[in-house]
Amino acid sequence: QSALTQPPSVSGSPGQSVTISCTGTSSDVGGYNRVSWYQQPPGTAPKVMIYEVSNRPSGVPDRFSGSKSGNMASLTISGLQAEDEADYYCSSYTSAGTPVFGGGTKLTVL
Amino acid sequence: QVQLQESGPGLVKPSETLSLICTVSGYSISSGYYWGWIRQPPGKGLEWIGSMYHSGSSYHNPSLRSRVTISVDSSKNQLSLKLRSVTAADTAVYYCARDIVGASGAFDIWGQGTMVTVSS
């Protein structure tokens, strides 16, 4: 069960858009529409921002959107704000019937 | 309002068993959903440990399966984790969380986490 691949870091200026990628295989990301994204500011528990590729839980701003193409899922944050600075993790259901997380991406708001 | 709270020893000796409890309030575990444990070593990423349904169906991370036991006590509305033969590599913040899409990793509600250090 290998971790999904995410870039270690991304950055953007306030108001810009950033996209974080999450690359897996046909046995996880590519095989199922069960990708989730989590936001984790330092010292806090993760918070789900997207589930089932593109669904936003209530309370999550529509600046956050998710998509998937082939074996890669993406989280896009538009209208970047200082409060968006955090670590972001993706997760996916796998053919083993279990979930796996990505390695995490640190988002810096410049 | 659904809340999860982890509890247990903050220090465990090497080779011993780590035991944690997750108490759920505001929702009955027996009403549905999978309930899982996730951990995060200091400065590192998230690692799924395992998930369980109230009926007993459970899944575990293959890398930990031989050392992990997860159980649900519906009468107490609690989830428990036992991790045997711990080493320093098991030092982490341990979270419990509710999975809203089967056992797929869509965890919508998390506990605050509890730090467990493995050291003699």
CSV table of C-alpha atoms in Angstrom, one decimal:
chain,number,residue,atom,x,y,z
A,1,GLN,CA,0.0,0.0,0.0
A,2,SER,CA,2.2,2.9,-1.3
A,3,ALA,CA,1.4,6.5,-0.3
A,4,LEU,CA,-0.1,8.7,-3.0
A,5,THR,CA,2.3,11.2,-4.5
A,6,GLN,CA,1.9,14.9,-3.7
A,7,PRO,CA,4.4,17.8,-4.3
A,8,PRO,CA,6.1,18.7,-1.0
A,9,SER,CA,5.2,22.3,-1.4
A,10,VAL,CA,3.3,24.9,-3.4
A,11,SER,CA,2.9,28.6,-3.0
A,12,GLY,CA,0.9,31.5,-4.2
A,13,SER,CA,0.0,35.1,-3.5
A,14,PRO,CA,-3.2,36.3,-2.0
A,15,GLY,CA,-6.0,36.3,-4.6
A,16,GLN,CA,-4.2,33.8,-6.9
A,17,SER,CA,-5.2,30.2,-7.6
A,18,VAL,CA,-3.1,27.2,-6.7
A,19,THR,CA,-3.5,23.6,-7.6
A,20,ILE,CA,-2.2,20.6,-5.6
A,21,SER,CA,-1.8,17.3,-7.4
A,22,CYS,CA,-2.2,13.8,-6.0
A,23,THR,CA,-0.9,11.0,-8.2
A,24,GLY,CA,-1.8,7.4,-7.7
A,25,THR,CA,-2.5,4.4,-9.9
A,26,SER,CA,-5.4,2.6,-11.5
A,27,SER,CA,-5.7,0.6,-8.2
A,28,ASP,CA,-6.6,3.7,-6.2
A,29,VAL,CA,-7.1,7.2,-7.5
A,30,GLY,CA,-7.7,6.1,-11.1
A,31,GLY,CA,-10.0,3.3,-10.2
A,32,TYR,CA,-12.5,4.9,-7.8
A,33,ASN,CA,-14.2,8.2,-7.3
A,34,ARG,CA,-13.3,8.2,-3.7
A,35,VAL,CA,-10.6,10.8,-3.3
A,36,SER,CA,-10.7,13.2,-0.3
A,37,TRP,CA,-8.7,16.2,0.6
A,38,TYR,CA,-7.8,17.5,4.0
A,39,GLN,CA,-6.5,20.8,5.3
A,40,GLN,CA,-4.3,20.7,8.4
A,41,PRO,CA,-3.0,24.0,10.0
A,42,PRO,CA,-0.1,23.5,12.4
A,43,GLY,CA,-1.0,21.8,15.6
A,44,THR,CA,-4.6,21.0,14.7
A,45,ALA,CA,-6.5,17.9,13.5
A,46,PRO,CA,-7.1,17.5,9.8
A,47,LYS,CA,-10.3,18.9,8.3
A,48,VAL,CA,-12.0,17.4,5.3
A,49,MET,CA,-12.3,19.9,2.5
A,50,ILE,CA,-13.4,17.6,-0.4
A,51,TYR,CA,-14.7,14.1,-0.5
A,52,GLU,CA,-15.7,11.8,-3.4
A,53,VAL,CA,-13.4,13.8,-5.7
A,54,SER,CA,-15.4,17.0,-5.8
A,55,ASN,CA,-18.0,17.1,-3.1
A,56,ARG,CA,-17.6,19.9,-0.5
A,57,PRO,CA,-18.9,19.4,3.0
A,58,SER,CA,-21.2,22.1,4.3
A,59,GLY,CA,-19.2,25.0,5.6
A,60,VAL,CA,-16.2,24.6,3.2
A,61,PRO,CA,-15.9,27.7,1.0
A,62,ASP,CA,-16.6,27.2,-2.7
A,63,ARG,CA,-13.0,28.5,-3.3
A,64,PHE,CA,-12.0,24.9,-2.8
A,65,SER,CA,-12.7,22.5,-5.6
A,66,GLY,CA,-11.6,19.0,-6.5
A,67,SER,CA,-11.2,17.1,-9.8
A,68,LYS,CA,-9.7,14.0,-11.2
A,69,SER,CA,-8.3,12.9,-14.5
A,70,GLY,CA,-6.9,9.4,-14.9
A,71,ASN,CA,-4.7,8.5,-12.0
A,72,MET,CA,-4.3,12.1,-10.8
A,73,ALA,CA,-6.6,14.1,-8.5
A,74,SER,CA,-6.3,17.8,-8.0
A,75,LEU,CA,-7.3,20.3,-5.3
A,76,THR,CA,-7.7,23.9,-6.6
A,77,ILE,CA,-7.9,26.8,-4.2
A,78,SER,CA,-9.0,30.0,-5.9
A,79,GLY,CA,-8.9,33.5,-4.4
A,80,LEU,CA,-6.1,32.4,-2.1
A,81,GLN,CA,-6.2,33.8,1.4
A,82,ALA,CA,-3.7,33.9,4.2
A,83,GLU,CA,-5.8,31.6,6.3
A,84,ASP,CA,-5.4,28.9,3.6
A,85,GLU,CA,-1.8,28.4,4.6
A,86,ALA,CA,-1.6,24.8,5.9
A,87,ASP,CA,-0.6,21.3,5.0
A,88,TYR,CA,-2.9,19.5,2.6
A,89,TYR,CA,-3.3,15.8,2.3
A,90,CYS,CA,-5.2,13.7,-0.2
A,91,SER,CA,-6.5,10.2,0.4
A,92,SER,CA,-8.0,7.5,-1.8
A,93,TYR,CA,-9.9,4.3,-1.6
A,94,THR,CA,-7.8,1.4,-2.9
A,95,SER,CA,-8.5,-2.0,-4.6
A,96,ALA,CA,-7.5,-3.6,-1.3
A,97,GLY,CA,-10.6,-2.2,0.2
A,98,THR,CA,-8.7,0.3,2.4
A,99,PRO,CA,-7.7,3.9,2.2
A,100,VAL,CA,-4.3,5.4,1.6
A,101,PHE,CA,-3.0,8.9,2.2
A,102,GLY,CA,-0.7,11.1,0.2
A,103,GLY,CA,2.5,12.4,1.6
A,104,GLY,CA,1.2,15.9,2.1
A,105,THR,CA,1.8,19.3,0.6
A,106,LYS,CA,2.7,22.5,2.4
A,107,LEU,CA,0.9,25.5,1.0
A,108,THR,CA,2.6,28.8,1.6
A,109,VAL,CA,0.7,32.1,1.0
A,110,LEU,CA,3.3,34.6,0.0
B,1,GLN,CA,-22.9,18.1,17.4
B,2,VAL,CA,-20.8,15.0,16.9
B,3,GLN,CA,-17.5,15.0,18.8
B,4,LEU,CA,-14.7,12.5,19.2
B,5,GLN,CA,-12.2,12.4,22.1
B,6,GLU,CA,-9.2,10.2,22.3
B,7,SER,CA,-7.7,9.1,25.6
B,8,GLY,CA,-5.0,6.9,26.9
B,9,PRO,CA,-1.4,6.9,28.2
B,10,GLY,CA,0.9,9.4,26.7
B,11,LEU,CA,4.0,7.3,27.3
B,12,VAL,CA,4.4,3.6,26.5
B,13,LYS,CA,7.6,1.5,26.9
B,14,PRO,CA,9.1,-0.3,23.9
B,15,SER,CA,7.8,-3.8,23.3
B,16,GLU,CA,4.6,-3.1,25.3
B,17,THR,CA,1.0,-2.5,24.1
B,18,LEU,CA,-0.3,0.9,23.2
B,19,SER,CA,-4.0,1.2,24.2
B,20,LEU,CA,-6.3,4.1,23.2
B,21,ILE,CA,-10.0,4.8,23.6
B,22,CYS,CA,-12.1,7.1,21.4
B,23,THR,CA,-15.3,8.3,23.0
B,24,VAL,CA,-18.0,9.4,20.6
B,25,SER,CA,-20.7,11.9,21.7
B,26,GLY,CA,-23.6,13.3,19.7
B,27,TYR,CA,-24.0,10.2,17.5
B,28,SER,CA,-24.5,6.6,18.2
B,29,ILE,CA,-21.8,4.4,16.7
B,30,SER,CA,-24.4,1.6,16.2
B,31,SER,CA,-26.3,4.0,13.8
B,32,GLY,CA,-23.8,3.4,11.1
B,33,TYR,CA,-20.6,4.6,9.4
B,34,TYR,CA,-17.1,3.2,9.7
B,35,TRP,CA,-14.9,4.6,12.5
B,36,GLY,CA,-11.1,4.7,12.1
B,37,TRP,CA,-7.8,5.4,13.6
B,38,ILE,CA,-5.1,7.5,11.9
B,39,ARG,CA,-1.7,8.5,13.2
B,40,GLN,CA,0.9,11.2,12.4
B,41,PRO,CA,4.5,10.9,13.6
B,42,PRO,CA,6.0,14.2,14.6
B,43,GLY,CA,6.7,16.3,11.5
B,44,LYS,CA,5.4,13.7,9.1
B,45,GLY,CA,2.3,12.8,7.2
B,46,LEU,CA,-0.9,10.9,8.0
B,47,GLU,CA,-1.0,7.1,8.1
B,48,TRP,CA,-4.3,5.2,8.2
B,49,ILE,CA,-4.2,2.5,10.8
B,50,GLY,CA,-7.6,0.8,10.5
B,51,SER,CA,-11.3,1.2,10.4
B,52,MET,CA,-14.2,-0.7,11.9
B,53,TYR,CA,-18.0,-0.9,11.5
B,54,HIS,CA,-20.2,-1.3,14.6
B,55,SER,CA,-21.2,-4.8,13.4
B,56,GLY,CA,-17.6,-6.0,13.5
B,57,SER,CA,-16.4,-5.6,9.9
B,58,SER,CA,-12.9,-4.2,10.0
B,59,TYR,CA,-10.0,-3.3,7.8
B,60,HIS,CA,-6.4,-2.7,8.8
B,61,ASN,CA,-3.3,-1.2,7.2
B,62,PRO,CA,-1.4,-4.2,5.8
B,63,SER,CA,1.9,-2.8,7.3
B,64,LEU,CA,0.4,-2.9,10.8
B,65,ARG,CA,-2.2,-5.6,10.6
B,66,SER,CA,-0.3,-8.2,12.6
B,67,ARG,CA,0.0,-5.8,15.6
B,68,VAL,CA,-3.3,-4.0,15.5
B,69,THR,CA,-6.7,-4.7,17.1
B,70,ILE,CA,-9.6,-2.3,16.7
B,71,SER,CA,-12.9,-2.9,18.5
B,72,VAL,CA,-16.1,-1.1,19.0
B,73,ASP,CA,-18.1,-1.0,22.3
B,74,SER,CA,-21.6,0.2,21.2
B,75,SER,CA,-22.9,0.2,24.8
B,76,LYS,CA,-20.2,2.7,25.7
B,77,ASN,CA,-20.2,4.4,22.3
B,78,GLN,CA,-16.4,3.9,22.2
B,79,LEU,CA,-13.8,2.8,19.7
B,80,SER,CA,-10.6,1.3,20.9
B,81,LEU,CA,-7.1,0.7,19.5
B,82,LYS,CA,-4.5,-1.7,20.6
B,83,LEU,CA,-1.1,-1.8,19.0
B,84,ARG,CA,1.3,-4.5,20.2
B,85,SER,CA,5.1,-4.6,20.4
B,86,VAL,CA,5.6,-0.9,20.0
B,87,THR,CA,8.9,0.7,19.0
B,88,ALA,CA,10.0,4.3,18.8
B,89,ALA,CA,8.6,4.3,15.2
B,90,ASP,CA,5.1,4.2,16.7
B,91,THR,CA,5.6,7.5,18.4
B,92,ALA,CA,2.9,9.8,16.9
B,93,VAL,CA,-0.3,11.8,17.4
B,94,TYR,CA,-3.1,9.3,17.2
B,95,TYR,CA,-6.5,10.4,15.9
B,96,CYS,CA,-9.9,8.7,15.7
B,97,ALA,CA,-12.3,9.8,13.0
B,98,ARG,CA,-15.6,9.0,11.3
B,99,ASP,CA,-15.6,7.8,7.7
B,100,ILE,CA,-18.7,8.9,5.9
B,101,VAL,CA,-18.1,6.9,2.7
B,102,GLY,CA,-17.7,3.3,3.8
B,103,ALA,CA,-14.1,2.6,4.7
B,104,SER,CA,-12.8,4.8,1.9
B,105,GLY,CA,-10.9,7.4,3.9
B,106,ALA,CA,-13.5,10.2,3.8
B,107,PHE,CA,-13.1,11.2,7.4
B,108,ASP,CA,-15.5,14.1,8.2
B,109,ILE,CA,-15.1,14.4,11.9
B,110,TRP,CA,-11.9,14.0,13.8
B,111,GLY,CA,-10.9,13.9,17.4
B,112,GLN,CA,-8.3,16.4,18.6
B,113,GLY,CA,-5.6,13.7,18.7
B,114,THR,CA,-3.5,12.3,21.5
B,115,MET,CA,0.3,12.2,21.5
B,116,VAL,CA,1.8,8.9,22.3
B,117,THR,CA,5.5,8.6,22.9
B,118,VAL,CA,7.3,5.2,22.9
B,119,SER,CA,10.3,5.4,25.2
B,120,SER,CA,11.9,3.6,28.1
